[in-house]
mmCIF file of C-alpha atoms in Angstrom:
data_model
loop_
_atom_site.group_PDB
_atom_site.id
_atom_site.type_symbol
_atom_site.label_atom_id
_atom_site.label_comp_id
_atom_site.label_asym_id
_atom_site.label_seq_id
_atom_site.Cartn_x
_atom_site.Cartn_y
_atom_site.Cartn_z
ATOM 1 C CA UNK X 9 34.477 35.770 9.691
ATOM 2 C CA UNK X 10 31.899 33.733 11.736
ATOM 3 C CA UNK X 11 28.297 35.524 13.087
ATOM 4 C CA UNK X 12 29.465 34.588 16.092
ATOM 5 C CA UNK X 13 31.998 37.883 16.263
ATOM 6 C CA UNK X 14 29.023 39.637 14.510
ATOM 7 C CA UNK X 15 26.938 38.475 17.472
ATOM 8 C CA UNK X 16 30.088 39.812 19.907
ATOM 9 C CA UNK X 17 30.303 42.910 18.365
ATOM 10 C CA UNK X 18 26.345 43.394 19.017
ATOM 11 C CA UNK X 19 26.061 42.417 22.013
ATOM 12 C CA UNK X 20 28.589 44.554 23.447
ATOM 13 C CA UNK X 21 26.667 47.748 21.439
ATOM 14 C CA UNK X 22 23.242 47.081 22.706
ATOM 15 C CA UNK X 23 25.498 47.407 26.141
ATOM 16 C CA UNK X 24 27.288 50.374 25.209
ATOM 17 C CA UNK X 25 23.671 52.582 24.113
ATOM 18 C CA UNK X 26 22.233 51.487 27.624
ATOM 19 C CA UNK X 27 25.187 52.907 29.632
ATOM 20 C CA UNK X 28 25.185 55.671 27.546
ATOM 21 C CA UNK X 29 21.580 56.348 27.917
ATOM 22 C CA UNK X 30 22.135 55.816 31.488
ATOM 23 C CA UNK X 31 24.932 58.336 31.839
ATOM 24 C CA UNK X 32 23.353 60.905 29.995
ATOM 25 C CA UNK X 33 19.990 60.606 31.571
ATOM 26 C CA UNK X 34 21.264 61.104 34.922
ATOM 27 C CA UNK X 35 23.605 64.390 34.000
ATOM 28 C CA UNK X 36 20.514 65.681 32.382
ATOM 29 C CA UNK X 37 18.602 65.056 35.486
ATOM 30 C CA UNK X 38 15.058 66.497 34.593
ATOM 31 C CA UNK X 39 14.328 63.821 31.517
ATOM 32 C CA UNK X 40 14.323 60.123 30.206
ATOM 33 C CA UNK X 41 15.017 58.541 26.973
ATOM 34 C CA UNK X 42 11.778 57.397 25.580
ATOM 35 C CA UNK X 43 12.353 53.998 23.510
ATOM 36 C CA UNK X 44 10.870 52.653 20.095
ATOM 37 C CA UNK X 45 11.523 49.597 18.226
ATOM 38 C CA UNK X 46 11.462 49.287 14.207
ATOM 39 C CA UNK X 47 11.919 46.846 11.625
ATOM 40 C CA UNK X 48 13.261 46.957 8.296
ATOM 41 C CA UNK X 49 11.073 45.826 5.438
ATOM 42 C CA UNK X 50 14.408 44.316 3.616
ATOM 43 C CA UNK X 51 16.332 42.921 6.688
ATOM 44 C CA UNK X 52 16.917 44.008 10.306
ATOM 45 C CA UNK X 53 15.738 46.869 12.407
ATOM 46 C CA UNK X 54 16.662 48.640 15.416
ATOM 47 C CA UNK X 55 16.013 50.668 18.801
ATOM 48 C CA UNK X 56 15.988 54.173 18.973
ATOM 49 C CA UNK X 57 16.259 56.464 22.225
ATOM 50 C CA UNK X 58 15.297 59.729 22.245
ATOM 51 C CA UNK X 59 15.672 62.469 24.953
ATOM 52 C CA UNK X 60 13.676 65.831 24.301
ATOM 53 C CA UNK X 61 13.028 68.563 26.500
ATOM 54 C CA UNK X 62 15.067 67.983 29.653
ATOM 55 C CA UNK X 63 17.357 70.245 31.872
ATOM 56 C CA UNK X 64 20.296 69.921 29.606
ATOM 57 C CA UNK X 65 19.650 68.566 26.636
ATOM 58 C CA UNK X 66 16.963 70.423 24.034
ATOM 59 C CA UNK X 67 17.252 67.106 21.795
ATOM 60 C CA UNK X 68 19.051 63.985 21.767
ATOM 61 C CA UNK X 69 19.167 60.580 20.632
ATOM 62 C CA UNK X 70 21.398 57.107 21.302
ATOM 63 C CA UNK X 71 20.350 54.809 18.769
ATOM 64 C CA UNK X 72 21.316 50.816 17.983
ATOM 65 C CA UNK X 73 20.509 49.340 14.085
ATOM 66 C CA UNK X 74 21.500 45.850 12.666
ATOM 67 C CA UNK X 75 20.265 46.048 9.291
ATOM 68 C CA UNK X 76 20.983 43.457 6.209
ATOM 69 C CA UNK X 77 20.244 42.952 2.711
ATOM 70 C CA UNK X 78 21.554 41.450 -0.638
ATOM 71 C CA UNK X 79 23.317 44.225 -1.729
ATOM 72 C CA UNK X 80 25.841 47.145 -0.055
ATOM 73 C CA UNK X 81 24.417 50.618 -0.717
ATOM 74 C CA UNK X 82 26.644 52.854 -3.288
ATOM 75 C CA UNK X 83 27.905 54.905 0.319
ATOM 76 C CA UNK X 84 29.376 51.357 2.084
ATOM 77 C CA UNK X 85 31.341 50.803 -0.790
ATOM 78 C CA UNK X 86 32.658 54.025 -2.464
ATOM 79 C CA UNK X 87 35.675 53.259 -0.949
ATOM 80 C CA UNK X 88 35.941 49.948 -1.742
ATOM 81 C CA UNK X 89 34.371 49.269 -5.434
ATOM 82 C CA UNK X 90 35.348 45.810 -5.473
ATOM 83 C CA UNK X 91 32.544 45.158 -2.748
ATOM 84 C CA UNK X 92 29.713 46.211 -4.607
ATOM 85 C CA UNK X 93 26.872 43.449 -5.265
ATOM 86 C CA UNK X 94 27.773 41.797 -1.755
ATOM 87 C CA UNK X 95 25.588 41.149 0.706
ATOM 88 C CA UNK X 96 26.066 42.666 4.381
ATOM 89 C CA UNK X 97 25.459 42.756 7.664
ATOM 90 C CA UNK X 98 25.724 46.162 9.336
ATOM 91 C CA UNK X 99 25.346 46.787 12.938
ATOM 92 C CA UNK X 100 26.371 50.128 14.906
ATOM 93 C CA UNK X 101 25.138 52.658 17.554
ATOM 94 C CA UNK X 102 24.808 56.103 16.905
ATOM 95 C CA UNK X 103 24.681 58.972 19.028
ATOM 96 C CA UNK X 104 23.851 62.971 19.296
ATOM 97 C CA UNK X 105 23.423 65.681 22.150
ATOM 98 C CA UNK X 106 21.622 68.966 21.357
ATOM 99 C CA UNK X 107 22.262 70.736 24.527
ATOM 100 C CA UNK X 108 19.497 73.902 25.256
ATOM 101 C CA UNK X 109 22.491 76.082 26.474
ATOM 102 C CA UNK X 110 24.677 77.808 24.251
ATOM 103 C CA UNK X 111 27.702 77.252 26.327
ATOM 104 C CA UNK X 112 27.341 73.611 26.757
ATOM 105 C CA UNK X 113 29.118 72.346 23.411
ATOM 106 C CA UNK X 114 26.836 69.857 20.871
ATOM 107 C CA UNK X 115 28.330 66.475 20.731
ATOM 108 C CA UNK X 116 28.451 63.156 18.324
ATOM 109 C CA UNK X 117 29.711 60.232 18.087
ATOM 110 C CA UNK X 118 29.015 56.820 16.444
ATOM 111 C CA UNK X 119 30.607 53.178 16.452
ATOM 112 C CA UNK X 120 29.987 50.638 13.595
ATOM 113 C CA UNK X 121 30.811 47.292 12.002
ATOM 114 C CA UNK X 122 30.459 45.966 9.018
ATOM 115 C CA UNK X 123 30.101 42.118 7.276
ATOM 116 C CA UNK X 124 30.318 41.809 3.647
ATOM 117 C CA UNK X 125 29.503 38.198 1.972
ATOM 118 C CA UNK X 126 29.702 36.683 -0.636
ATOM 119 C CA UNK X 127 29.189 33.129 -1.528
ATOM 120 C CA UNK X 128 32.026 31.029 -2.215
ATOM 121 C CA UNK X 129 34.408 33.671 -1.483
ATOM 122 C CA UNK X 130 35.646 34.992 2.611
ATOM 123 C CA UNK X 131 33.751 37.653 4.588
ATOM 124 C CA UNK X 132 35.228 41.220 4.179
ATOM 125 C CA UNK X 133 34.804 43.022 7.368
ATOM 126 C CA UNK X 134 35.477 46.258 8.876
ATOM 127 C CA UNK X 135 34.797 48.397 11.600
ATOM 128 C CA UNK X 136 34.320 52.349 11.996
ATOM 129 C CA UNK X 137 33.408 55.063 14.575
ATOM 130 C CA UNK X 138 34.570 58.268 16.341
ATOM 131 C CA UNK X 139 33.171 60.882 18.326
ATOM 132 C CA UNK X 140 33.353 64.755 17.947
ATOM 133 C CA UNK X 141 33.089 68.213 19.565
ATOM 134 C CA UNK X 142 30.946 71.186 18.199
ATOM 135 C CA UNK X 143 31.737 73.976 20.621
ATOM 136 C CA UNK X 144 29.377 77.378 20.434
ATOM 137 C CA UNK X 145 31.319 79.338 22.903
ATOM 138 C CA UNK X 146 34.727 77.277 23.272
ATOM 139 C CA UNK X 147 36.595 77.035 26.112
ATOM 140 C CA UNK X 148 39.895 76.080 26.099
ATOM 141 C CA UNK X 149 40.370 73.735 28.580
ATOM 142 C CA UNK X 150 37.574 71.928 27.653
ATOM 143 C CA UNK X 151 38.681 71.285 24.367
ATOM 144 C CA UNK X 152 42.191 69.906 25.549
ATOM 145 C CA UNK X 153 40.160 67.565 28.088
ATOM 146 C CA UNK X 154 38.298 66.334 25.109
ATOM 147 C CA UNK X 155 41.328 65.737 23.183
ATOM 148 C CA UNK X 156 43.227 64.099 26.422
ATOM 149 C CA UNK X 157 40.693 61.592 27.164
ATOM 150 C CA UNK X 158 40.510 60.832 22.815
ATOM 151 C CA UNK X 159 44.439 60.442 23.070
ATOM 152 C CA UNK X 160 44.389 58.378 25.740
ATOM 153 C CA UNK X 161 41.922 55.949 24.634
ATOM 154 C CA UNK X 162 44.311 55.371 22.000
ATOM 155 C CA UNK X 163 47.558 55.145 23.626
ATOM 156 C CA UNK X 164 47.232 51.267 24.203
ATOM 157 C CA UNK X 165 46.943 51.062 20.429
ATOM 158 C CA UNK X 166 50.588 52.543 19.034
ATOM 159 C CA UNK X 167 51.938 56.476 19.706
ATOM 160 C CA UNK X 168 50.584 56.987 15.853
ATOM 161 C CA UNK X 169 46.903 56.142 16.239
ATOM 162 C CA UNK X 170 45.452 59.052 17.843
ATOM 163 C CA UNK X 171 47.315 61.944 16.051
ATOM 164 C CA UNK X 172 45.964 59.529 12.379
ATOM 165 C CA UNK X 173 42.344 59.379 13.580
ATOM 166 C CA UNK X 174 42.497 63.075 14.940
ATOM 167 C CA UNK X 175 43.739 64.200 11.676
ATOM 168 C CA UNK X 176 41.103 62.378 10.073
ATOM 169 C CA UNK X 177 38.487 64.208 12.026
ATOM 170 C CA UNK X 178 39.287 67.376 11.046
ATOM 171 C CA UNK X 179 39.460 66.123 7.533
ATOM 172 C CA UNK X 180 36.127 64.536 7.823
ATOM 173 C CA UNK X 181 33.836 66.668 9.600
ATOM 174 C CA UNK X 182 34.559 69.622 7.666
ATOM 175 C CA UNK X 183 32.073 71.535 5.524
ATOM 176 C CA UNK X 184 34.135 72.510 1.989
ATOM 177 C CA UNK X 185 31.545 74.697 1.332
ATOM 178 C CA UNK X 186 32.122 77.186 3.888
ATOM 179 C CA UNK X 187 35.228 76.055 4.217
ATOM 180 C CA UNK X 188 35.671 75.437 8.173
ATOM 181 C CA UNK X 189 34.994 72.891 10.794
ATOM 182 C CA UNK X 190 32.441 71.690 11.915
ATOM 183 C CA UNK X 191 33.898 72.123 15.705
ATOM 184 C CA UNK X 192 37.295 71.280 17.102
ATOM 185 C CA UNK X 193 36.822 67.533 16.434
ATOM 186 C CA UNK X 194 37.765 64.340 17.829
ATOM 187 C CA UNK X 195 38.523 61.183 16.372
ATOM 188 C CA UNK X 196 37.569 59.468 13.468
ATOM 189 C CA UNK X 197 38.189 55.732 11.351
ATOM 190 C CA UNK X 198 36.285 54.119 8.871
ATOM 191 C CA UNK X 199 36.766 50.998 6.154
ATOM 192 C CA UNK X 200 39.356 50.369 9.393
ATOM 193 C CA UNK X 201 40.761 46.289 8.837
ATOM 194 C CA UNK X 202 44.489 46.769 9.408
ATOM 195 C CA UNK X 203 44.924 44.565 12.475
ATOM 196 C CA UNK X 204 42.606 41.480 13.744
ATOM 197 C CA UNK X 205 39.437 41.373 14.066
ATOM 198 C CA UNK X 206 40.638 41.184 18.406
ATOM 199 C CA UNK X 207 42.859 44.521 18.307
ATOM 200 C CA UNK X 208 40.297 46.345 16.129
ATOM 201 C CA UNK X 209 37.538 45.325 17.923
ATOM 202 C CA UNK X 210 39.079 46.405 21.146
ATOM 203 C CA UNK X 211 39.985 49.992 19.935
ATOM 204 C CA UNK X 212 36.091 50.026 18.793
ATOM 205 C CA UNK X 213 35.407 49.539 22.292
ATOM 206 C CA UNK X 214 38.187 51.682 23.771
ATOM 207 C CA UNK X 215 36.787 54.400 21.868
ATOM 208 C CA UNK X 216 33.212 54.195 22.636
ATOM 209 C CA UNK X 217 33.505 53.618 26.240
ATOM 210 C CA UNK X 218 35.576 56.627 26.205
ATOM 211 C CA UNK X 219 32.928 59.097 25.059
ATOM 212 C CA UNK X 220 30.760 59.650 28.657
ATOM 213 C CA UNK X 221 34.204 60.410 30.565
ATOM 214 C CA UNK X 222 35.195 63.095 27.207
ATOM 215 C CA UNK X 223 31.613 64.922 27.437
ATOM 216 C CA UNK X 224 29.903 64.854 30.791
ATOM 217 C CA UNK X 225 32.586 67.002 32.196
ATOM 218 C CA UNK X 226 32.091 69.510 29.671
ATOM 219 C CA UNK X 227 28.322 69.067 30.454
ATOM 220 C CA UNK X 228 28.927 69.712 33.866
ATOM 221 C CA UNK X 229 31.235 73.055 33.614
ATOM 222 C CA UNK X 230 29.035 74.321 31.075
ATOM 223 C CA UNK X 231 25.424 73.739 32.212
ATOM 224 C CA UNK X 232 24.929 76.606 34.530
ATOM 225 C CA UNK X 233 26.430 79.217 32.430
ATOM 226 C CA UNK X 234 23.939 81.867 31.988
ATOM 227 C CA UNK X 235 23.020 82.902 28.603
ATOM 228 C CA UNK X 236 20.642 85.073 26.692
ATOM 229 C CA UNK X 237 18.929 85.567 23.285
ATOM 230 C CA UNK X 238 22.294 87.041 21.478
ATOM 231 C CA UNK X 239 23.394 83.425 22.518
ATOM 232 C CA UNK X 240 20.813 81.915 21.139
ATOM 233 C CA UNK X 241 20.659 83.500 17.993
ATOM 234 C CA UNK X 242 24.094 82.495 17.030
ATOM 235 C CA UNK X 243 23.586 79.004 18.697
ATOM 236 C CA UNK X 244 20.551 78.376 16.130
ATOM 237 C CA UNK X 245 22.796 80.137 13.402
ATOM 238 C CA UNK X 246 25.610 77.794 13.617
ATOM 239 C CA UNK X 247 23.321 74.379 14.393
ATOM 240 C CA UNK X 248 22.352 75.371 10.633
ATOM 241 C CA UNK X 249 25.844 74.176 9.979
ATOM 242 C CA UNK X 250 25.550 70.840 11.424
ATOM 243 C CA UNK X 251 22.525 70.305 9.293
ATOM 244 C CA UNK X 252 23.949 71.424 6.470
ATOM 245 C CA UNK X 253 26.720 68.786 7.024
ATOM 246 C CA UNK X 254 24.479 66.087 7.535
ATOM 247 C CA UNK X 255 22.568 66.212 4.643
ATOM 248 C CA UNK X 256 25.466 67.143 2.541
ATOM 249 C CA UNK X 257 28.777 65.518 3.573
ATOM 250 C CA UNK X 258 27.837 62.634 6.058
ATOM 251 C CA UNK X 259 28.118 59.191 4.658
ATOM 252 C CA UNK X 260 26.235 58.129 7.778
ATOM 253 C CA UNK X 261 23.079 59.751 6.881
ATOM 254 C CA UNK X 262 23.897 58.520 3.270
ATOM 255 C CA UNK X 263 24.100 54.785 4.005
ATOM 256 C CA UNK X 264 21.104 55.300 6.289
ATOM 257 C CA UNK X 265 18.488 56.644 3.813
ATOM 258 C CA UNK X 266 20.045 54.264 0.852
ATOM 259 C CA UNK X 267 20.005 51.340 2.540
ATOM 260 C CA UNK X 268 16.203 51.631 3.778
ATOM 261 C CA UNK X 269 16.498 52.538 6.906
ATOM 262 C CA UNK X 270 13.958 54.305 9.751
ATOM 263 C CA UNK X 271 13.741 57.951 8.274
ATOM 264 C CA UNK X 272 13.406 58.967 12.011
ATOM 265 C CA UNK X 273 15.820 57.934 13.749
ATOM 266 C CA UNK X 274 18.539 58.410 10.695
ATOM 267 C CA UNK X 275 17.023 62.163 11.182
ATOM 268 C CA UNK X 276 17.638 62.317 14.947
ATOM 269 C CA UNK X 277 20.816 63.622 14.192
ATOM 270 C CA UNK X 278 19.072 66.787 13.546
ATOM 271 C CA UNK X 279 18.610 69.833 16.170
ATOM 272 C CA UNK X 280 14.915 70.595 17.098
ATOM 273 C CA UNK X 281 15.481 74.333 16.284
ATOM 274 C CA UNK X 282 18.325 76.183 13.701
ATOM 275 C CA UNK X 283 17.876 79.294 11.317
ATOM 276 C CA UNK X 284 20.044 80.383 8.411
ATOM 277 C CA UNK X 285 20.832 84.245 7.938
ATOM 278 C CA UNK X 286 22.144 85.538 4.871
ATOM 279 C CA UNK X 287 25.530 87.058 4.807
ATOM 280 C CA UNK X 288 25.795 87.126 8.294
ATOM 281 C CA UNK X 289 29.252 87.804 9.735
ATOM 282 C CA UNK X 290 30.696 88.244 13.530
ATOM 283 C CA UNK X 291 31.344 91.306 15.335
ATOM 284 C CA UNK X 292 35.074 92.232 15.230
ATOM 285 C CA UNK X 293 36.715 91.189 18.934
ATOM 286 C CA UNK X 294 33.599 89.465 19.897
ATOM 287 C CA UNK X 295 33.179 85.523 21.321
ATOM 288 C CA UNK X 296 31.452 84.683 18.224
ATOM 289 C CA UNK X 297 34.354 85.758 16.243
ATOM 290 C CA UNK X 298 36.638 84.254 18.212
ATOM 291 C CA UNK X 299 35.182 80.948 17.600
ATOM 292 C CA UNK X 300 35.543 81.355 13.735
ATOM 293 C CA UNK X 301 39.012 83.050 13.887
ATOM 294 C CA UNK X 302 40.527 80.212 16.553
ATOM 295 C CA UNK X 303 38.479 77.008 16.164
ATOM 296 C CA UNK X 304 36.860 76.184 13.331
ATOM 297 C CA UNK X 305 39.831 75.475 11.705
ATOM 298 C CA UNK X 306 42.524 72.058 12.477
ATOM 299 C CA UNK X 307 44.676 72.359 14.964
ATOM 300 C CA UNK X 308 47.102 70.313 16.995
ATOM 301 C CA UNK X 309 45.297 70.771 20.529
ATOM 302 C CA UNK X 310 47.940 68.978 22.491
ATOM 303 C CA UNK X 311 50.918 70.311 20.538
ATOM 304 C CA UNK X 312 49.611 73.619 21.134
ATOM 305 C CA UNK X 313 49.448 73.336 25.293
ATOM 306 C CA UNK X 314 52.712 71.331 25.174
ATOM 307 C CA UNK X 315 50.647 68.033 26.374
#
């Protein structure tokens, strides 16, 4: 494995965080991403975009990294022991939408690739990524456009590819501690070498370019909903479980803080509000009930609509 596909693979993500910047920027239509540019003491650095304050989104962030080093942190290789003591090369863009209204759904997603060396011995490399959905108030047909445009970014890979990656969503981004999901999901690959570097590299870009036409939509259906401070409440209630995923379950974050990277932006995944409530439960028959009792649990989305 040559730099020159590490250089490929990095130049088409420093594309893909401007057009998403772009995108998002305009749909919000009252803010800008404000830029800053870091370096890592041990090897590589980054540029991180933040959005704050704007007509749609409270808080969000599309950030790039290429970071390297002597040695993979314990998170890059607890699937893969044999890798530990390598050096690597680790480049990826990251990204996260805290919207202000309650009815416009929070949204993630993140695209990676990964170099591990060793001298005298072949590159081991690797590529991850997905995006997600973490509904407040769900709608129904929103969620089946989500998973529509997630299928059909796979179909040019194989009939098997998006019902494996949607399954591992739901496996991933799910807290075992109160056991649920964390939304209605999305898709989802890491440690992912199975075909060439060409085919998985393509599917890495299938599924990033995919994200703007799975969310804006939403954003757009959503945005002008009207809300009030019940919807609030519960909106800052349940953010408290994306943070508590984040700092507990997220090997992102993990391989982030281990490897030395920018506290700030690794932390940008974070809302700029949440609150915790002890023992709080839902109203019987209400929408916040419904949410628990119909979505945060795995379903087959298309299976169910007979898509």
């Amino acid at each position: 494995m040559s730099h020159a596909n590490l250089d490929e693979v990095k130049s088409y993500l420093l594309n893909l965080q401007d057009r998403l910047c772009q995108g998002l920027a305009a749909e919000d239509g009252g803010a800008d991403f404000r830029e800053e540019t870091w370096q890592r003491e041990a090897g590589g650095g980054g540029r991180s975009r933040v959005i704050e304050r704007g007509r749609v989104f409270e808080k969000g962030g599309v950030n790039f990294s290429h970071v390297h080093g002597d040695r993979l942190p314990p998170s890059a290789t607890a699937a893969r022991p044999q890798l530990a003591g390598r050096g690597f090369h680790a480049v990826g863009v990251s990204w996260v939408l805290h919207p202000e209204n309650p009815h416009v759904p929070t949204s993630h997603g993140n695209v990676r690739f990964f170099i591990a060396e060793k001298e005298g011995e072949p590159p081991v490399w690797w590529f991850g990524g997905g995006f997600d959905l973490t509904p407040y108030y769900p709608v129904h047909e929103d969620v089946l456009h989500w998973h529509r445009v997630a299928r059909d970014a796979c179909a040019p890979f194989g009939c098997e590819v998006y019902p494996r990656f949607k399954g591992w969503c739901d496996e991933y981004f799910y807290l075992r501690h109160r056991d649920e999901t964390r939304g209605v999901g999305g898709l989802f690959f890491d440690d992912f070498n199975e075909w060439d570097f060409e085919a998985s590299f393509a599917f890495q870009r299938a599924v990033g370019d995919a994200f703007l036409e799975a969310y804006l939509p939403i954003v757009r259906r959503r945005r002008d909903t009207p809300w009030g401070e019940r919807e609030r409440e519960f909106q800052l209630y349940r953010r408290g479980r994306y943070v508590e995923f984040n700092l507990v379950w997220d090997r992102g974050t993990l391989f982030g803080l281990q490897s030395g990277g920018r506290t700030e932006s690794i932390l940008m995944s974070m809302p700029p509000l949440a609150r915790w409530e002890y023992g709080w439960t839902p109203e019987p028959g209400s929408a916040e009930e419904v949410l628990y009792r119909e979505y945060l649990r795995p379903r087959d989305w298309l299976g169910d609509s007979a898509d």
